[in-house]
mmCIF file of C-alpha atoms in Angstrom:
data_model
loop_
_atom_site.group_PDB
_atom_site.id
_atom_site.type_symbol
_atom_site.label_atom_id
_atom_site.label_comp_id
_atom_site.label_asym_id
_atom_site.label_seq_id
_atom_site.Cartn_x
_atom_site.Cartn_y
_atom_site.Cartn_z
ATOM 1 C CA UNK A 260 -43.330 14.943 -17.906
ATOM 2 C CA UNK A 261 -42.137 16.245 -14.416
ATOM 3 C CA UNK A 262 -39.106 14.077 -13.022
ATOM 4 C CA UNK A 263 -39.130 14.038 -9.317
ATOM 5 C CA UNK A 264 -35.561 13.819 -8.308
ATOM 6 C CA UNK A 265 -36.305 13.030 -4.422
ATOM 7 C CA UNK A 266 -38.168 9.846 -5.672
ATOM 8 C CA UNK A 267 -35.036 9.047 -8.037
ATOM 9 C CA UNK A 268 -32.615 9.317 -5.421
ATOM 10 C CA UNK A 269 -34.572 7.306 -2.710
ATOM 11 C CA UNK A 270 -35.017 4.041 -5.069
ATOM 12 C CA UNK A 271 -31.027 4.770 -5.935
ATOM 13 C CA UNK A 272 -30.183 4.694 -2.240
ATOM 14 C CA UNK A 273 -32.882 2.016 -1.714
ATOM 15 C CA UNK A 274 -31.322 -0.137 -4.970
ATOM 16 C CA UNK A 275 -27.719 0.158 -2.951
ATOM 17 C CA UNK A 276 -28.755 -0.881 0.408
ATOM 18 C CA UNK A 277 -30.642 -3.664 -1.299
ATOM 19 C CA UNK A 278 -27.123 -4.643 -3.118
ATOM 20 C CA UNK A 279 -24.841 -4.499 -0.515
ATOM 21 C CA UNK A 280 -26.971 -6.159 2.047
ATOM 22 C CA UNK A 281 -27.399 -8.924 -0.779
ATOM 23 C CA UNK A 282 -23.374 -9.243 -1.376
ATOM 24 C CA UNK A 283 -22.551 -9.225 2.086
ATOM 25 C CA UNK A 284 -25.236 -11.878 3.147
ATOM 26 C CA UNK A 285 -23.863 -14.169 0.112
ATOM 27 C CA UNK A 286 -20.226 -13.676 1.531
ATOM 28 C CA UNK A 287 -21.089 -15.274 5.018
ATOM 29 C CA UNK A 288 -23.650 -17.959 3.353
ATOM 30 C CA UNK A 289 -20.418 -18.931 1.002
ATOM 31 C CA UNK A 290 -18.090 -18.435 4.067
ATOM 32 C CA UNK A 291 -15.412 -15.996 2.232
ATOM 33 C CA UNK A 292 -16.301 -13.438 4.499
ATOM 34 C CA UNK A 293 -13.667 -13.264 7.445
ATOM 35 C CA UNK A 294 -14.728 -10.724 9.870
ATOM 36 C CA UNK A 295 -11.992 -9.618 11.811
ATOM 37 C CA UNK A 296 -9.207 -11.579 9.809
ATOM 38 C CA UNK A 297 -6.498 -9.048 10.423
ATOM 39 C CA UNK A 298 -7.648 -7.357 14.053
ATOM 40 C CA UNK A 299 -5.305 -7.859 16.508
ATOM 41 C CA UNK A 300 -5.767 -8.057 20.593
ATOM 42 C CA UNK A 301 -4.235 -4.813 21.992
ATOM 43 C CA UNK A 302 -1.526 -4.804 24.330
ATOM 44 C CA UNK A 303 -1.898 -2.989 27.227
ATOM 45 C CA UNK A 304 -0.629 0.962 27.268
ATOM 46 C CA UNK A 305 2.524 1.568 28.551
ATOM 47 C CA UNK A 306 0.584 3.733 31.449
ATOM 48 C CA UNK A 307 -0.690 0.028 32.556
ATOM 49 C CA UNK A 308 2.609 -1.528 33.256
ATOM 50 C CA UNK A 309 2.451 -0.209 36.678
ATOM 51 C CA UNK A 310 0.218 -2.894 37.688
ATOM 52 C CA UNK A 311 1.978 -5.526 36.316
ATOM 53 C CA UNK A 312 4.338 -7.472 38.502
ATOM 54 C CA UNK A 313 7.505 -9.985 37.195
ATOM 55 C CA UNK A 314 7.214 -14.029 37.798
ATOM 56 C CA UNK A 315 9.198 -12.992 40.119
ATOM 57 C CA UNK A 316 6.534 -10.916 41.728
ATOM 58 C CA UNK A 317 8.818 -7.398 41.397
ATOM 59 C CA UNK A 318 7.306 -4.501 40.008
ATOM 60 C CA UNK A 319 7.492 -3.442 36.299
ATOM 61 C CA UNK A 320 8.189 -0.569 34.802
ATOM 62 C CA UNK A 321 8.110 0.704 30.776
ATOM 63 C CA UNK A 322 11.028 1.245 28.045
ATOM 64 C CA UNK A 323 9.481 3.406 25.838
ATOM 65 C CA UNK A 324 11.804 4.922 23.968
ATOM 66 C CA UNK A 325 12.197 3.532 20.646
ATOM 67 C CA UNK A 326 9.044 5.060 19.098
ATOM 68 C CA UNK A 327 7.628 4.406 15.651
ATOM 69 C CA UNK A 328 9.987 1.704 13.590
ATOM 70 C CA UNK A 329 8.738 1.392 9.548
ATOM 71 C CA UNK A 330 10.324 -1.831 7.994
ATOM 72 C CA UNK A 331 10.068 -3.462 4.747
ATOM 73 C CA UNK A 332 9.018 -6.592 4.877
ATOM 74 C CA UNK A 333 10.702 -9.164 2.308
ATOM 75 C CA UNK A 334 9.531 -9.071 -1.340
ATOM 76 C CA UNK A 335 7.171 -11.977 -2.306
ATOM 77 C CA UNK A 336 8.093 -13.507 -5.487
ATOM 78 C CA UNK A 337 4.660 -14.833 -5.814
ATOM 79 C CA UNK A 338 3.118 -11.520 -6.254
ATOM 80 C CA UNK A 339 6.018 -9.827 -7.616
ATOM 81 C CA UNK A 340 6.583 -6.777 -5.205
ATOM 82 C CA UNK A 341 8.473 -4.873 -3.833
ATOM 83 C CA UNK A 342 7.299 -5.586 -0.096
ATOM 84 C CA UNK A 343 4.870 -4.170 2.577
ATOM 85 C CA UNK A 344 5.630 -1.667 5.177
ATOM 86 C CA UNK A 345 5.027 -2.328 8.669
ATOM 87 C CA UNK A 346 5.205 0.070 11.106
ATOM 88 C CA UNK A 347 5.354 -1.264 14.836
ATOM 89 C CA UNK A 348 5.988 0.853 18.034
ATOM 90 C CA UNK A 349 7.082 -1.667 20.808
ATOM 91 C CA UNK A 350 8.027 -1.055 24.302
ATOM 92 C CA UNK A 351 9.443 -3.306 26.897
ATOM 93 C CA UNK A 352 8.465 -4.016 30.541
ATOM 94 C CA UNK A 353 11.663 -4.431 32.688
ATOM 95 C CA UNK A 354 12.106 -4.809 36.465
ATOM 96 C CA UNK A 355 10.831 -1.040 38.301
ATOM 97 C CA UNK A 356 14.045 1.036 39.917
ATOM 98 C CA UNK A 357 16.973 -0.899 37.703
ATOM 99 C CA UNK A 358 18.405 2.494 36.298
ATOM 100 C CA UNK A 359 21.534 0.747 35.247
ATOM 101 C CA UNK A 360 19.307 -1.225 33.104
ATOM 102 C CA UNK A 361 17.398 1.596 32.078
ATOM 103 C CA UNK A 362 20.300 3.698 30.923
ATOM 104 C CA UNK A 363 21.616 0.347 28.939
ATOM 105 C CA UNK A 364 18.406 0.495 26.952
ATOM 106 C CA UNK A 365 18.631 4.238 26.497
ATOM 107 C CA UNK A 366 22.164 3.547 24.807
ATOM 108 C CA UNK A 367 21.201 0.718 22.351
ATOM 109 C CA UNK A 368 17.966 1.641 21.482
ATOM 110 C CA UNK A 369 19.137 2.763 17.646
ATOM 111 C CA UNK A 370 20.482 -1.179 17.548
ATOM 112 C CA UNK A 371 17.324 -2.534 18.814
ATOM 113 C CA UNK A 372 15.331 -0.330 16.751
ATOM 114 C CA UNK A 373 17.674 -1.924 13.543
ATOM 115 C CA UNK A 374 16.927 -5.283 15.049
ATOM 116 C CA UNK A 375 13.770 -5.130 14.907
ATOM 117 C CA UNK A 376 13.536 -3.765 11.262
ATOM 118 C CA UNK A 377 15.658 -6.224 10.210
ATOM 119 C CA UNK A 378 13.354 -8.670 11.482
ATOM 120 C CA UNK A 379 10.405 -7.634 10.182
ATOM 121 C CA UNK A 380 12.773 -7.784 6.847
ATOM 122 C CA UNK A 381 13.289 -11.452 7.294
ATOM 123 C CA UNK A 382 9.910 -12.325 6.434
ATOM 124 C CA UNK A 383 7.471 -11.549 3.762
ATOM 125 C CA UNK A 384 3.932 -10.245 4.853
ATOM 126 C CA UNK A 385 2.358 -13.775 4.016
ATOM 127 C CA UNK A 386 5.049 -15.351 6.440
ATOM 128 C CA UNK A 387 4.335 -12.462 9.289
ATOM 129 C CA UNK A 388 0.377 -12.439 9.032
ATOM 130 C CA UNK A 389 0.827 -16.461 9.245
ATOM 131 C CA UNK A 390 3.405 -15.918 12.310
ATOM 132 C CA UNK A 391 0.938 -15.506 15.629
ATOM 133 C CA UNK A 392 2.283 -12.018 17.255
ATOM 134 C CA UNK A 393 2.995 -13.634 20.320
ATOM 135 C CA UNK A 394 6.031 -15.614 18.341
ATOM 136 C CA UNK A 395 6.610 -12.362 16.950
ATOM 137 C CA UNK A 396 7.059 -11.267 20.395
ATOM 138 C CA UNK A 397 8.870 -14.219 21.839
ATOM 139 C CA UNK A 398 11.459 -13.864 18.973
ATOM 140 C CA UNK A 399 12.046 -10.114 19.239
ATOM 141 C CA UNK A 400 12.256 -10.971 23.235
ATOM 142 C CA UNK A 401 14.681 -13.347 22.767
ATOM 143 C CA UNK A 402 16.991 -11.511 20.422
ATOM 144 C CA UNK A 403 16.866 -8.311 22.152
ATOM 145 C CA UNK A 404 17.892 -9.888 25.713
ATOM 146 C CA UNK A 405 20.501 -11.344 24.261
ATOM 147 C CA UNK A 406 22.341 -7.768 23.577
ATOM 148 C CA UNK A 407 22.086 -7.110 27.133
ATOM 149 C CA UNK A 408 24.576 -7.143 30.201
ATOM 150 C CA UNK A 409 23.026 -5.086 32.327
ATOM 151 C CA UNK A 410 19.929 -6.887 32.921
ATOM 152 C CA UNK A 411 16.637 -8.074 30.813
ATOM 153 C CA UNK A 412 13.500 -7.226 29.316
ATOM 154 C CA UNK A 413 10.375 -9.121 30.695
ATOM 155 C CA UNK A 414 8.453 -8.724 27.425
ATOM 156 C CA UNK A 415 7.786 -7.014 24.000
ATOM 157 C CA UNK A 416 4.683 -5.214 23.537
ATOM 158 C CA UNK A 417 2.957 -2.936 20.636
ATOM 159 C CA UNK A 418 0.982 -0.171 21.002
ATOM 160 C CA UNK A 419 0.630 -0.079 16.932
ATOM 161 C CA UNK A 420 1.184 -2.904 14.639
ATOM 162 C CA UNK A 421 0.649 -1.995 11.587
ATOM 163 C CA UNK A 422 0.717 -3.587 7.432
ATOM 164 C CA UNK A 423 0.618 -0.161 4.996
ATOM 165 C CA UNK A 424 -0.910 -1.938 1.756
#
């Protein structure tokens, strides 16, 4: 009795297709499938911000200098850990040619990189993934300008936004 191993593997990979086309097509038909749950709308690139313009109608430039920031995020009691990371890299739009401004971010930007991690701290990842990232945003906006003399930031963006389960 010859076994032929091409026709063996091709009702395997046959059998699988079958399966997982089967699973995924009761997932949608029971409606626990949630495609795209945790994608998030990009922000535009740093590079963009030159075609942004203020309310004020002044051109913007990019604060770019804080770089990757990895936070815990609070332990949830509920499921007994320990918390999530999150890694975020954020960057700020602020009015084009303020260099006094400029140099005033340069100088706290280990406190608002601390600021932020301890905001992402605050919360557990339930309580973040809940939060909409533009309240995210708004918060981190409104904390941060309120360290500065020298001017203000127009608005918090990510370029990565990350939960490391």
């Amino acid at each position: 009795m010859e076994i032929n191993l091409n026709r063996i593997l091709g009702i395997t990979a046959v059998s699988l297709a079958v399966f997982i086309l089967a699973v995924t097509g009761v997932s949608f038909v029971l409606k626990t499938a949630k495609p795209g749950k945790n994608l998030r709308t990009a922000d535009p690139e740093p590079g963009m911000v030159t075609n942004m313009t203020s309310p004020d109608k002044g051109k913007l430039a990019a604060f770019t200098g804080l770089g990757h920031i990895r936070a815990v995020t609070k332990p949830d009691k509920k499921k007994d850990d320990t918390g999530i990371p999150v890694v975020v890299t954020p960057w700020f739009s602020y009015p084009e040619g303020d260099t006094e401004f400029y140099e005033e971010l340069a100088r706290k930007s280990t406190a608002m990189k601390a600021l932020i991690a301890q905001y992402f701290a605050q919360y557990t990842e339930k309580e973040l993934r809940s939060m909409s990232e533009e309240k995210i945003k708004r918060d981190l906006l409104k904390e941060l300008n309120a360290r500065f003399s020298l001017g203000k930031i127009t608005a918090v963006y990510f370029s990565d936004y990350i939960f490391l389960e």
